[in-house]
Amino acid sequence: MSEIPKEEYLTTCTAACAGCSSSLSLRYVLKAAGPDTVLVVPACCTSVIQGMYPNTSFNVPVYNIAFAAAAACASGMSKAFRSAGKKTNVIVYAGDGGTVDIGIQALSGAFERGTDFLYICYDNEAYGNTGMQRSGATPLGAVTTTTPAGKTETKKDLDRIVAAHNPPYMATACSAYPLDLYKKVKKALSIEGPKFIHILAPCPPGWRYNSDKTIEVGKLAVKTGSWVLYEREYGKLTVSGPSRTALKKPHPIEEYIRAQGRFKKATPEIIAELQQSIEKNLARIKKEEEGIC
Amino acid sequence: MLMISTGNKAIAAAVRQAAPSVVAAYPITPQTEIIEQIAAYVAAGEVETEYIPVESEHSAMAACIGASATGVRTFTATSSHGLLYMHEMLHWAAGARLPIVMANVNRAVGPGWNTWAEHTDAFSQRDTGWLQVFVGTVQEAYDATLMAFRIAEDERVLLPVMVNLDGFTLSHIMQSLETVDLGDFIPPNRLPYAIDVENPMGYGPMTGPDDYFRFRWDIERSMRDAHEVIRETEEEFARRFGRKYGPAEEYRCEDAEVVVVSMGTLGKEAEVAVDILRKEGIKAGSMRLRWFRPFPDIDLRGREVVVIDRDYSFGFGGVVAASLKAKTGTECYNVIAGLGGQEVTYDDIAEFVRTRRIGEEMWFGVSE
């Protein structure tokens, strides 16, 4: 951890919930990006975490924009900085709802155009800001306020959608592995063009676990293979260190599921389906890393 | 330089001279020619502009917002459904006090699918905080666009400006255009609160009732100040380039007993109608409203008024007539005409005046 700068760009007094992993992630994202950075934030938890006018808990400029518009706003900003001869990092920090649902058109457009920016989706698998309604990123079986019996559809595979745009760099990360995240942000910002990082961000009130378990739950997601950490540089996939074990032999999904209240209505059939999808995904990633597909 | 140009190409010519750093746009009929021409200028290296071909109008305005927030000059163009798709971002641009300039080629809104002229698209954005000017000729489309950048970027205004021109009847017709040597008519864009990494701030964060309310009042205060900025800009334009404009273009109004009030190209038709009526001994005049927001102070006391609305607010009335009545207390004969590109000639307008029934509303060719 010694290579991580001591400078803080996120103050200690934010409006985040206790145990909030997306603000923990943001802390490391900003440490990696440094002060010559502008954040673009659509409606999401981060737009609340920054606090009320006239205060801000961020030590970089943060531009709040409407829900559907983050990637497009960042496109304009990136081009404007280029026209002014500035190298400023433009980073979108958006939740899963603003990315996989309402914001996906703008995301796709910005990636297709080769916008020079970093889009980060911190994924707490629901609309956390408005009180945990289901999003396209909510996993099968999870209880949310709009899926009280458990979600009947599977999680939208955002990473394969983004990968189809062939960005020069994309990666997955998890708030439980901040050094891995830090390195990925550093690498992403060293590359010209559109970059994407998808962070799994466990959410204590939404996932219904005690706020001191945030790191533990994140690690369980990785150990069970529910969330796989990897990078894809110019199309070449490399699985990251923390996910190596899961790639060989994942812990049973039950360990991850039992740690959270949101899966309390998940039937054995749903748990089996989740386990199957993990195995299918791991097999696909293994093949891709070996260059078989 | 004197040339022949369409309304669309006149707008593009003005944009090239104003040289925005960023243009983000999405094509829509009948606006396409504007952004095609700008794309051609950029491709030929005739203007130093970053052109962003976005995937939707919502994104076009969002990209302009992101760019403008850094302090650079921005432009976009749209029409009809494109403008409506931008609606959310129009509020955002004005609320964020960004001096974005946009051309809107006025077009009907479906269904039924219709690409011809109507003012409903622009009027449905009237409460967004954008200044709105409506032009009547190719020359005016060019002149108003140049002035729009200066007005929007004035520190007393810092609000976005929409330049409206009628679809096809102005966007695609050819008229003479005299371009100007711009010189320093548009000063460099200086945004007092541009994004600055040396001085990090939160832009557009959550805001409590008191501050939010103050911000709304601040927009209104700037709208009121805009009257003066518009007047100064139009006077300066007249001094430098010899073409004079005002909040409304009056034609033979001095001694007029009946005045035709309209907007856009119908206002130019009304001038011909006035000449016909004058020959018949009817003391008619024409008043073409140029600015819709801020709404101009006009004096119609002692005259009969015929208002032609190329728009309608369903369940209520013509928007221009209703605005005039609310602002001046003037009763009028409200003619709803030209919707979806319906042909309205100067002879038709003369007939509206001859058969006027003050206090009534008539849908031309439909309700009778």
mmCIF file of C-alpha atoms in Angstrom, chain B residues 250-260 269-287 303-304 346-347 349-351 353-354 356:
data_model
loop_
_atom_site.group_PDB
_atom_site.id
_atom_site.type_symbol
_atom_site.label_atom_id
_atom_site.label_comp_id
_atom_site.label_asym_id
_atom_site.label_seq_id
_atom_site.Cartn_x
_atom_site.Cartn_y
_atom_site.Cartn_z
ATOM 1 C CA GLU B 250 -42.596 47.213 -36.925
ATOM 2 C CA TYR B 251 -43.851 47.946 -40.440
ATOM 3 C CA ARG B 252 -46.119 50.947 -41.095
ATOM 4 C CA CYS B 253 -47.261 50.866 -37.476
ATOM 5 C CA GLU B 254 -46.958 54.609 -36.734
ATOM 6 C CA ASP B 255 -50.508 55.531 -37.741
ATOM 7 C CA ALA B 256 -51.911 52.013 -37.925
ATOM 8 C CA GLU B 257 -55.423 51.389 -36.635
ATOM 9 C CA VAL B 258 -55.094 47.615 -36.964
ATOM 10 C CA VAL B 259 -51.866 45.764 -36.316
ATOM 11 C CA VAL B 260 -51.009 42.194 -37.363
ATOM 12 C CA GLU B 269 -45.813 37.944 -45.412
ATOM 13 C CA ALA B 270 -47.800 40.265 -43.163
ATOM 14 C CA GLU B 271 -45.810 43.255 -44.461
ATOM 15 C CA VAL B 272 -47.018 42.546 -48.012
ATOM 16 C CA ALA B 273 -50.547 42.142 -46.662
ATOM 17 C CA VAL B 274 -50.257 45.543 -44.975
ATOM 18 C CA ASP B 275 -49.343 47.176 -48.321
ATOM 19 C CA ILE B 276 -52.402 45.570 -49.961
ATOM 20 C CA LEU B 277 -54.675 46.707 -47.121
ATOM 21 C CA ARG B 278 -53.291 50.236 -47.179
ATOM 22 C CA LYS B 279 -54.219 50.473 -50.907
ATOM 23 C CA GLU B 280 -57.764 49.544 -49.879
ATOM 24 C CA GLY B 281 -57.760 52.363 -47.350
ATOM 25 C CA ILE B 282 -57.345 50.150 -44.299
ATOM 26 C CA LYS B 283 -54.744 51.673 -41.985
ATOM 27 C CA ALA B 284 -52.885 48.439 -41.226
ATOM 28 C CA GLY B 285 -49.449 47.764 -39.762
ATOM 29 C CA SER B 286 -47.354 44.692 -39.005
ATOM 30 C CA MET B 287 -45.489 43.898 -35.837
ATOM 31 C CA ARG B 303 -55.135 49.681 -32.007
ATOM 32 C CA GLU B 304 -57.101 46.677 -33.049
ATOM 33 C CA TYR B 346 -50.185 37.530 -47.781
ATOM 34 C CA ASP B 347 -53.638 37.479 -49.387
ATOM 35 C CA ILE B 349 -53.357 37.525 -43.982
ATOM 36 C CA ALA B 350 -55.055 40.530 -45.614
ATOM 37 C CA GLU B 351 -58.326 38.622 -45.428
ATOM 38 C CA VAL B 353 -57.608 41.653 -41.170
ATOM 39 C CA ARG B 354 -60.607 42.467 -43.334
ATOM 40 C CA ARG B 356 -61.422 40.353 -38.065
#
